[in-house]
Amino acid sequence: MGKNKGEMKYHTLKELLKNDILSGVYQPGDKMPSENQLVQEYDLSRHTVRKALSILEEEGYIIAVHGKGTFCTERALHKKESKNIAVVTTYISDYIFPRLIQGINSVLSKDGYSIIFKTTENSRRGETACLEDILTKDIDGLIIEPSKSEIVCRHPKLYENLDKYEIPYIFIHGVYEEMKDKPHILMDDCKGGYLLTKYLIDMGHQHIVGVFKADDHQGRERHKGYVMALQEAGYQYDPDMVVWFHTEDRQLKPITSVVQMIKDQRKMDAVVCYNDQIAFSIIGGLHQIGVSIPEDLSITGYDNSMLAHQHPLSLTTIAHPQEKLGEMAGQLLLEKIQGGSDKDMKTEYLIEPKLVIGNSCKNRNQE
């Protein structure tokens, strides 16, 4: 169609492409023609082509994937229930996630839903890739654990697309600050950090090191509880007694930092750890330099994972009701799918932490 017939308007191009999608010329997941191809094929300006593609994306027929091109979505072709739910977590092999998934599945499978499962490795790039892929699939809802939730969300447009396509989503374990109006289910991690630190203080500990994760919601909240307990007991907060680590350095920094504190003869009698994994990695590092737990140093974890009980040394930790959290997420998502709007629903759901006492802490009051 040439210029002698007049400039083709963007809505005409949009309708042509839409008909091709609905008639099956382009199948779900197929790559659409590029802007350059459409400009040449229909003899149109780039602006006109871009506007047509933009409208198709807004209506949910296509999705632009950064660096890869534009793709036909399944969402556009199935306006009825798909009975698919996407679940995105940071990790799968980690100790708490299998039971979390079990909880989600126990609720959703009763209603005939299947789970499409994805992991981000707690990478923002990984989360972008997962969301882009999900937006090309036909799903009825999403349960997502945000990656590095303490940092500003790098891909808000993808969440806006979920809203646009009316795909309900629930955050678990954390929530981006700028999306706190979206439903989210969290442990009361501030209270958990407080309970652990207060327990150590009540056991006579006065020099308590804290090891926390800087790039997620849980780490910040657990640190907040640690500070509250110290202040309540009249102990001065010392930032030099806190080790902050990130996802990328979680294998080495907690261990090397605490070991270095011991070598520097820093006055310390206990360590509050971000979770059970970190606690046992630190215990291993201290064991290598001859530090005995709990005789020389008390240690606490968080999550009450299988690790906490498989080791000869049982950890004092915080119970994480993985299955319950999963069940709550599944139930909340079902309510949203069945017509519940954000306005009618509570936004934040906090799960009460419970202290689990092991033998990794020594009572210093008896010394």
JSON list of C-alpha atoms in Angstrom, two decimals, residues 119-306:
[
{"chain": "A", "resi": 119, "resn": "THR", "atom": "CA", "xyz": [13.17, -18.14, 40.03]},
{"chain": "A", "resi": 120, "resn": "THR", "atom": "CA", "xyz": [15.15, -14.90, 39.83]},
{"chain": "A", "resi": 121, "resn": "GLU", "atom": "CA", "xyz": [18.29, -15.84, 41.86]},
{"chain": "A", "resi": 122, "resn": "ASN", "atom": "CA", "xyz": [17.51, -12.59, 43.69]},
{"chain": "A", "resi": 123, "resn": "SER", "atom": "CA", "xyz": [18.65, -10.66, 40.61]},
{"chain": "A", "resi": 124, "resn": "ARG", "atom": "CA", "xyz": [16.75, -7.64, 39.33]},
{"chain": "A", "resi": 125, "resn": "ARG", "atom": "CA", "xyz": [17.72, -8.64, 35.80]},
{"chain": "A", "resi": 126, "resn": "GLY", "atom": "CA", "xyz": [16.38, -12.13, 36.56]},
{"chain": "A", "resi": 127, "resn": "GLU", "atom": "CA", "xyz": [13.10, -10.65, 37.80]},
{"chain": "A", "resi": 128, "resn": "THR", "atom": "CA", "xyz": [12.78, -8.55, 34.63]},
{"chain": "A", "resi": 129, "resn": "ALA", "atom": "CA", "xyz": [13.26, -11.68, 32.48]},
{"chain": "A", "resi": 130, "resn": "CYS", "atom": "CA", "xyz": [10.69, -13.65, 34.53]},
{"chain": "A", "resi": 131, "resn": "LEU", "atom": "CA", "xyz": [8.06, -10.90, 34.29]},
{"chain": "A", "resi": 132, "resn": "GLU", "atom": "CA", "xyz": [8.66, -10.39, 30.57]},
{"chain": "A", "resi": 133, "resn": "ASP", "atom": "CA", "xyz": [8.18, -14.11, 29.99]},
{"chain": "A", "resi": 134, "resn": "ILE", "atom": "CA", "xyz": [5.08, -14.25, 32.22]},
{"chain": "A", "resi": 135, "resn": "LEU", "atom": "CA", "xyz": [3.50, -11.40, 30.27]},
{"chain": "A", "resi": 136, "resn": "THR", "atom": "CA", "xyz": [3.67, -13.51, 27.10]},
{"chain": "A", "resi": 137, "resn": "LYS", "atom": "CA", "xyz": [1.88, -16.39, 28.88]},
{"chain": "A", "resi": 138, "resn": "ASP", "atom": "CA", "xyz": [-1.78, -16.82, 29.65]},
{"chain": "A", "resi": 139, "resn": "ILE", "atom": "CA", "xyz": [-2.01, -16.62, 33.44]},
{"chain": "A", "resi": 140, "resn": "ASP", "atom": "CA", "xyz": [-4.78, -15.70, 35.87]},
{"chain": "A", "resi": 141, "resn": "GLY", "atom": "CA", "xyz": [-2.53, -14.36, 38.64]},
{"chain": "A", "resi": 142, "resn": "LEU", "atom": "CA", "xyz": [0.97, -14.04, 40.09]},
{"chain": "A", "resi": 143, "resn": "ILE", "atom": "CA", "xyz": [2.62, -14.58, 43.48]},
{"chain": "A", "resi": 144, "resn": "ILE", "atom": "CA", "xyz": [6.05, -12.95, 43.55]},
{"chain": "A", "resi": 145, "resn": "GLU", "atom": "CA", "xyz": [8.91, -12.55, 45.98]},
{"chain": "A", "resi": 146, "resn": "PRO", "atom": "CA", "xyz": [10.58, -9.33, 44.85]},
{"chain": "A", "resi": 147, "resn": "SER", "atom": "CA", "xyz": [14.33, -9.34, 44.19]},
{"chain": "A", "resi": 148, "resn": "LYS", "atom": "CA", "xyz": [16.39, -6.94, 46.28]},
{"chain": "A", "resi": 149, "resn": "SER", "atom": "CA", "xyz": [13.18, -5.42, 47.63]},
{"chain": "A", "resi": 150, "resn": "GLU", "atom": "CA", "xyz": [15.01, -2.75, 49.61]},
{"chain": "A", "resi": 151, "resn": "ILE", "atom": "CA", "xyz": [16.23, -1.12, 46.37]},
{"chain": "A", "resi": 152, "resn": "VAL", "atom": "CA", "xyz": [14.01, 0.95, 44.06]},
{"chain": "A", "resi": 153, "resn": "CYS", "atom": "CA", "xyz": [12.21, -1.26, 41.52]},
{"chain": "A", "resi": 154, "resn": "ARG", "atom": "CA", "xyz": [14.03, -1.11, 38.17]},
{"chain": "A", "resi": 155, "resn": "HIS", "atom": "CA", "xyz": [11.11, -2.32, 36.05]},
{"chain": "A", "resi": 156, "resn": "PRO", "atom": "CA", "xyz": [7.86, -0.63, 37.21]},
{"chain": "A", "resi": 157, "resn": "LYS", "atom": "CA", "xyz": [6.52, -0.70, 33.63]},
{"chain": "A", "resi": 158, "resn": "LEU", "atom": "CA", "xyz": [6.24, -4.50, 33.81]},
{"chain": "A", "resi": 159, "resn": "TYR", "atom": "CA", "xyz": [4.09, -4.25, 36.95]},
{"chain": "A", "resi": 160, "resn": "GLU", "atom": "CA", "xyz": [2.03, -1.55, 35.22]},
{"chain": "A", "resi": 161, "resn": "ASN", "atom": "CA", "xyz": [1.48, -4.03, 32.37]},
{"chain": "A", "resi": 162, "resn": "LEU", "atom": "CA", "xyz": [0.21, -6.61, 34.87]},
{"chain": "A", "resi": 163, "resn": "ASP", "atom": "CA", "xyz": [-2.27, -4.00, 36.12]},
{"chain": "A", "resi": 164, "resn": "LYS", "atom": "CA", "xyz": [-3.20, -3.08, 32.55]},
{"chain": "A", "resi": 165, "resn": "TYR", "atom": "CA", "xyz": [-3.87, -6.71, 31.62]},
{"chain": "A", "resi": 166, "resn": "GLU", "atom": "CA", "xyz": [-5.80, -7.09, 34.90]},
{"chain": "A", "resi": 167, "resn": "ILE", "atom": "CA", "xyz": [-3.52, -9.85, 36.15]},
{"chain": "A", "resi": 168, "resn": "PRO", "atom": "CA", "xyz": [-3.69, -9.71, 39.99]},
{"chain": "A", "resi": 169, "resn": "TYR", "atom": "CA", "xyz": [-0.45, -10.17, 41.92]},
{"chain": "A", "resi": 170, "resn": "ILE", "atom": "CA", "xyz": [0.61, -10.67, 45.54]},
{"chain": "A", "resi": 171, "resn": "PHE", "atom": "CA", "xyz": [4.04, -9.87, 46.99]},
{"chain": "A", "resi": 172, "resn": "ILE", "atom": "CA", "xyz": [5.54, -12.23, 49.59]},
{"chain": "A", "resi": 173, "resn": "HIS", "atom": "CA", "xyz": [8.53, -11.80, 51.98]},
{"chain": "A", "resi": 174, "resn": "GLY", "atom": "CA", "xyz": [9.07, -8.23, 50.81]},
{"chain": "A", "resi": 175, "resn": "VAL", "atom": "CA", "xyz": [7.55, -5.36, 48.85]},
{"chain": "A", "resi": 176, "resn": "TYR", "atom": "CA", "xyz": [9.01, -2.44, 46.93]},
{"chain": "A", "resi": 177, "resn": "GLU", "atom": "CA", "xyz": [8.59, 0.82, 48.84]},
{"chain": "A", "resi": 178, "resn": "GLU", "atom": "CA", "xyz": [6.81, 2.40, 45.87]},
{"chain": "A", "resi": 179, "resn": "MET", "atom": "CA", "xyz": [4.31, -0.51, 45.64]},
{"chain": "A", "resi": 180, "resn": "LYS", "atom": "CA", "xyz": [3.21, -0.74, 49.26]},
{"chain": "A", "resi": 181, "resn": "ASP", "atom": "CA", "xyz": [-0.38, -0.16, 48.13]},
{"chain": "A", "resi": 182, "resn": "LYS", "atom": "CA", "xyz": [-0.30, -3.64, 46.55]},
{"chain": "A", "resi": 183, "resn": "PRO", "atom": "CA", "xyz": [-1.22, -6.68, 48.70]},
{"chain": "A", "resi": 184, "resn": "HIS", "atom": "CA", "xyz": [1.81, -8.18, 50.44]},
{"chain": "A", "resi": 185, "resn": "ILE", "atom": "CA", "xyz": [2.34, -10.91, 53.03]},
{"chain": "A", "resi": 186, "resn": "LEU", "atom": "CA", "xyz": [5.37, -10.51, 55.29]},
{"chain": "A", "resi": 187, "resn": "MET", "atom": "CA", "xyz": [6.86, -11.97, 58.43]},
{"chain": "A", "resi": 188, "resn": "ASP", "atom": "CA", "xyz": [6.97, -9.36, 61.19]},
{"chain": "A", "resi": 189, "resn": "ASP", "atom": "CA", "xyz": [10.75, -9.36, 60.77]},
{"chain": "A", "resi": 190, "resn": "CYS", "atom": "CA", "xyz": [11.27, -6.34, 62.99]},
{"chain": "A", "resi": 191, "resn": "LYS", "atom": "CA", "xyz": [9.68, -8.21, 65.88]},
{"chain": "A", "resi": 192, "resn": "GLY", "atom": "CA", "xyz": [11.69, -11.34, 64.99]},
{"chain": "A", "resi": 193, "resn": "GLY", "atom": "CA", "xyz": [14.98, -9.43, 65.18]},
{"chain": "A", "resi": 194, "resn": "TYR", "atom": "CA", "xyz": [13.83, -7.89, 68.46]},
{"chain": "A", "resi": 195, "resn": "LEU", "atom": "CA", "xyz": [12.91, -11.26, 70.03]},
{"chain": "A", "resi": 196, "resn": "LEU", "atom": "CA", "xyz": [16.29, -12.81, 69.21]},
{"chain": "A", "resi": 197, "resn": "THR", "atom": "CA", "xyz": [18.31, -9.85, 70.50]},
{"chain": "A", "resi": 198, "resn": "LYS", "atom": "CA", "xyz": [16.20, -9.50, 73.65]},
{"chain": "A", "resi": 199, "resn": "TYR", "atom": "CA", "xyz": [16.65, -13.22, 74.36]},
{"chain": "A", "resi": 200, "resn": "LEU", "atom": "CA", "xyz": [20.44, -12.79, 74.21]},
{"chain": "A", "resi": 201, "resn": "ILE", "atom": "CA", "xyz": [20.29, -9.71, 76.42]},
{"chain": "A", "resi": 202, "resn": "ASP", "atom": "CA", "xyz": [18.11, -11.59, 78.95]},
{"chain": "A", "resi": 203, "resn": "MET", "atom": "CA", "xyz": [20.76, -14.37, 78.89]},
{"chain": "A", "resi": 204, "resn": "GLY", "atom": "CA", "xyz": [23.36, -11.81, 80.01]},
{"chain": "A", "resi": 205, "resn": "HIS", "atom": "CA", "xyz": [24.98, -10.90, 76.68]},
{"chain": "A", "resi": 206, "resn": "GLN", "atom": "CA", "xyz": [26.20, -7.31, 76.40]},
{"chain": "A", "resi": 207, "resn": "HIS", "atom": "CA", "xyz": [28.33, -7.22, 73.23]},
{"chain": "A", "resi": 208, "resn": "ILE", "atom": "CA", "xyz": [26.09, -8.46, 70.43]},
{"chain": "A", "resi": 209, "resn": "VAL", "atom": "CA", "xyz": [27.18, -8.41, 66.79]},
{"chain": "A", "resi": 210, "resn": "GLY", "atom": "CA", "xyz": [24.46, -8.20, 64.13]},
{"chain": "A", "resi": 211, "resn": "VAL", "atom": "CA", "xyz": [24.82, -9.69, 60.62]},
{"chain": "A", "resi": 212, "resn": "PHE", "atom": "CA", "xyz": [22.13, -8.48, 58.21]},
{"chain": "A", "resi": 213, "resn": "LYS", "atom": "CA", "xyz": [21.33, -8.43, 54.49]},
{"chain": "A", "resi": 214, "resn": "ALA", "atom": "CA", "xyz": [21.27, -4.89, 53.11]},
{"chain": "A", "resi": 215, "resn": "ASP", "atom": "CA", "xyz": [19.36, -5.36, 49.86]},
{"chain": "A", "resi": 216, "resn": "ASP", "atom": "CA", "xyz": [16.10, -6.93, 51.01]},
{"chain": "A", "resi": 217, "resn": "HIS", "atom": "CA", "xyz": [13.18, -5.94, 53.21]},
{"chain": "A", "resi": 218, "resn": "GLN", "atom": "CA", "xyz": [13.75, -8.75, 55.72]},
{"chain": "A", "resi": 219, "resn": "GLY", "atom": "CA", "xyz": [17.32, -7.71, 56.46]},
{"chain": "A", "resi": 220, "resn": "ARG", "atom": "CA", "xyz": [16.44, -4.09, 57.12]},
{"chain": "A", "resi": 221, "resn": "GLU", "atom": "CA", "xyz": [13.50, -5.04, 59.37]},
{"chain": "A", "resi": 222, "resn": "ARG", "atom": "CA", "xyz": [15.50, -7.60, 61.38]},
{"chain": "A", "resi": 223, "resn": "HIS", "atom": "CA", "xyz": [18.18, -4.98, 61.93]},
{"chain": "A", "resi": 224, "resn": "LYS", "atom": "CA", "xyz": [15.52, -2.54, 63.12]},
{"chain": "A", "resi": 225, "resn": "GLY", "atom": "CA", "xyz": [14.35, -5.07, 65.74]},
{"chain": "A", "resi": 226, "resn": "TYR", "atom": "CA", "xyz": [17.97, -5.66, 66.83]},
{"chain": "A", "resi": 227, "resn": "VAL", "atom": "CA", "xyz": [18.43, -1.90, 67.38]},
{"chain": "A", "resi": 228, "resn": "MET", "atom": "CA", "xyz": [15.13, -1.64, 69.30]},
{"chain": "A", "resi": 229, "resn": "ALA", "atom": "CA", "xyz": [16.12, -4.41, 71.74]},
{"chain": "A", "resi": 230, "resn": "LEU", "atom": "CA", "xyz": [19.56, -2.86, 72.38]},
{"chain": "A", "resi": 231, "resn": "GLN", "atom": "CA", "xyz": [18.07, 0.58, 73.01]},
{"chain": "A", "resi": 232, "resn": "GLU", "atom": "CA", "xyz": [15.34, -0.81, 75.26]},
{"chain": "A", "resi": 233, "resn": "ALA", "atom": "CA", "xyz": [18.05, -2.48, 77.38]},
{"chain": "A", "resi": 234, "resn": "GLY", "atom": "CA", "xyz": [20.00, 0.79, 77.58]},
{"chain": "A", "resi": 235, "resn": "TYR", "atom": "CA", "xyz": [22.87, -0.45, 75.38]},
{"chain": "A", "resi": 236, "resn": "GLN", "atom": "CA", "xyz": [24.38, 2.00, 72.95]},
{"chain": "A", "resi": 237, "resn": "TYR", "atom": "CA", "xyz": [24.02, 1.05, 69.29]},
{"chain": "A", "resi": 238, "resn": "ASP", "atom": "CA", "xyz": [27.42, 0.67, 67.68]},
{"chain": "A", "resi": 239, "resn": "PRO", "atom": "CA", "xyz": [27.43, 0.55, 63.84]},
{"chain": "A", "resi": 240, "resn": "ASP", "atom": "CA", "xyz": [30.88, -1.11, 63.97]},
{"chain": "A", "resi": 241, "resn": "MET", "atom": "CA", "xyz": [29.19, -4.13, 65.57]},
{"chain": "A", "resi": 242, "resn": "VAL", "atom": "CA", "xyz": [26.97, -4.62, 62.50]},
{"chain": "A", "resi": 243, "resn": "VAL", "atom": "CA", "xyz": [27.99, -6.50, 59.35]},
{"chain": "A", "resi": 244, "resn": "TRP", "atom": "CA", "xyz": [25.96, -5.63, 56.24]},
{"chain": "A", "resi": 245, "resn": "PHE", "atom": "CA", "xyz": [26.15, -7.95, 53.24]},
{"chain": "A", "resi": 246, "resn": "HIS", "atom": "CA", "xyz": [24.48, -8.12, 49.82]},
{"chain": "A", "resi": 247, "resn": "THR", "atom": "CA", "xyz": [23.19, -11.00, 47.70]},
{"chain": "A", "resi": 248, "resn": "GLU", "atom": "CA", "xyz": [26.43, -11.08, 45.69]},
{"chain": "A", "resi": 249, "resn": "ASP", "atom": "CA", "xyz": [28.77, -11.36, 48.69]},
{"chain": "A", "resi": 250, "resn": "ARG", "atom": "CA", "xyz": [26.59, -13.52, 50.97]},
{"chain": "A", "resi": 251, "resn": "GLN", "atom": "CA", "xyz": [28.92, -16.53, 50.73]},
{"chain": "A", "resi": 252, "resn": "LEU", "atom": "CA", "xyz": [32.02, -14.75, 52.04]},
{"chain": "A", "resi": 253, "resn": "LYS", "atom": "CA", "xyz": [31.41, -11.41, 53.71]},
{"chain": "A", "resi": 254, "resn": "PRO", "atom": "CA", "xyz": [29.49, -12.57, 56.83]},
{"chain": "A", "resi": 255, "resn": "ILE", "atom": "CA", "xyz": [32.10, -15.23, 57.68]},
{"chain": "A", "resi": 256, "resn": "THR", "atom": "CA", "xyz": [35.20, -13.18, 56.90]},
{"chain": "A", "resi": 257, "resn": "SER", "atom": "CA", "xyz": [33.88, -10.12, 58.75]},
{"chain": "A", "resi": 258, "resn": "VAL", "atom": "CA", "xyz": [33.02, -11.98, 61.97]},
{"chain": "A", "resi": 259, "resn": "VAL", "atom": "CA", "xyz": [36.30, -13.97, 61.87]},
{"chain": "A", "resi": 260, "resn": "GLN", "atom": "CA", "xyz": [38.18, -10.68, 61.42]},
{"chain": "A", "resi": 261, "resn": "MET", "atom": "CA", "xyz": [36.39, -9.20, 64.44]},
{"chain": "A", "resi": 262, "resn": "ILE", "atom": "CA", "xyz": [37.61, -12.14, 66.53]},
{"chain": "A", "resi": 263, "resn": "LYS", "atom": "CA", "xyz": [41.16, -11.74, 65.21]},
{"chain": "A", "resi": 264, "resn": "ASP", "atom": "CA", "xyz": [41.00, -8.02, 66.00]},
{"chain": "A", "resi": 265, "resn": "GLN", "atom": "CA", "xyz": [40.00, -9.01, 69.56]},
{"chain": "A", "resi": 266, "resn": "ARG", "atom": "CA", "xyz": [36.74, -7.08, 69.30]},
{"chain": "A", "resi": 267, "resn": "LYS", "atom": "CA", "xyz": [34.75, -7.46, 72.51]},
{"chain": "A", "resi": 268, "resn": "MET", "atom": "CA", "xyz": [31.80, -9.70, 71.56]},
{"chain": "A", "resi": 269, "resn": "ASP", "atom": "CA", "xyz": [29.80, -12.45, 73.24]},
{"chain": "A", "resi": 270, "resn": "ALA", "atom": "CA", "xyz": [27.00, -13.16, 70.72]},
{"chain": "A", "resi": 271, "resn": "VAL", "atom": "CA", "xyz": [26.04, -12.88, 67.04]},
{"chain": "A", "resi": 272, "resn": "VAL", "atom": "CA", "xyz": [22.51, -12.32, 65.72]},
{"chain": "A", "resi": 273, "resn": "CYS", "atom": "CA", "xyz": [22.48, -13.70, 62.16]},
{"chain": "A", "resi": 274, "resn": "TYR", "atom": "CA", "xyz": [20.23, -12.80, 59.23]},
{"chain": "A", "resi": 275, "resn": "ASN", "atom": "CA", "xyz": [19.16, -16.44, 58.83]},
{"chain": "A", "resi": 276, "resn": "ASP", "atom": "CA", "xyz": [20.08, -20.04, 59.67]},
{"chain": "A", "resi": 277, "resn": "GLN", "atom": "CA", "xyz": [22.30, -20.45, 56.60]},
{"chain": "A", "resi": 278, "resn": "ILE", "atom": "CA", "xyz": [24.41, -17.45, 57.57]},
{"chain": "A", "resi": 279, "resn": "ALA", "atom": "CA", "xyz": [24.54, -18.67, 61.19]},
{"chain": "A", "resi": 280, "resn": "PHE", "atom": "CA", "xyz": [25.94, -22.09, 60.22]},
{"chain": "A", "resi": 281, "resn": "SER", "atom": "CA", "xyz": [28.43, -20.63, 57.75]},
{"chain": "A", "resi": 282, "resn": "ILE", "atom": "CA", "xyz": [29.72, -18.36, 60.55]},
{"chain": "A", "resi": 283, "resn": "ILE", "atom": "CA", "xyz": [29.80, -21.28, 63.01]},
{"chain": "A", "resi": 284, "resn": "GLY", "atom": "CA", "xyz": [31.91, -23.22, 60.48]},
{"chain": "A", "resi": 285, "resn": "GLY", "atom": "CA", "xyz": [34.30, -20.30, 60.02]},
{"chain": "A", "resi": 286, "resn": "LEU", "atom": "CA", "xyz": [34.68, -19.78, 63.77]},
{"chain": "A", "resi": 287, "resn": "HIS", "atom": "CA", "xyz": [35.24, -23.49, 64.36]},
{"chain": "A", "resi": 288, "resn": "GLN", "atom": "CA", "xyz": [38.25, -23.36, 61.99]},
{"chain": "A", "resi": 289, "resn": "ILE", "atom": "CA", "xyz": [39.92, -20.71, 64.15]},
{"chain": "A", "resi": 290, "resn": "GLY", "atom": "CA", "xyz": [39.18, -22.55, 67.40]},
{"chain": "A", "resi": 291, "resn": "VAL", "atom": "CA", "xyz": [36.13, -20.60, 68.60]},
{"chain": "A", "resi": 292, "resn": "SER", "atom": "CA", "xyz": [33.62, -22.87, 70.33]},
{"chain": "A", "resi": 293, "resn": "ILE", "atom": "CA", "xyz": [29.83, -22.33, 70.13]},
{"chain": "A", "resi": 294, "resn": "PRO", "atom": "CA", "xyz": [28.15, -21.62, 72.55]},
{"chain": "A", "resi": 295, "resn": "GLU", "atom": "CA", "xyz": [31.00, -21.73, 75.10]},
{"chain": "A", "resi": 296, "resn": "ASP", "atom": "CA", "xyz": [32.93, -18.81, 73.59]},
{"chain": "A", "resi": 297, "resn": "LEU", "atom": "CA", "xyz": [30.17, -17.17, 71.56]},
{"chain": "A", "resi": 298, "resn": "SER", "atom": "CA", "xyz": [26.38, -17.50, 71.32]},
{"chain": "A", "resi": 299, "resn": "ILE", "atom": "CA", "xyz": [24.79, -17.57, 67.86]},
{"chain": "A", "resi": 300, "resn": "THR", "atom": "CA", "xyz": [21.19, -17.16, 66.67]},
{"chain": "A", "resi": 301, "resn": "GLY", "atom": "CA", "xyz": [19.65, -17.82, 63.25]},
{"chain": "A", "resi": 302, "resn": "TYR", "atom": "CA", "xyz": [16.30, -17.05, 61.64]},
{"chain": "A", "resi": 303, "resn": "ASP", "atom": "CA", "xyz": [13.74, -19.23, 59.77]},
{"chain": "A", "resi": 304, "resn": "ASN", "atom": "CA", "xyz": [13.79, -22.43, 61.88]},
{"chain": "A", "resi": 305, "resn": "SER", "atom": "CA", "xyz": [14.88, -24.31, 58.77]},
{"chain": "A", "resi": 306, "resn": "MET", "atom": "CA", "xyz": [15.76, -28.01, 58.53]}
]
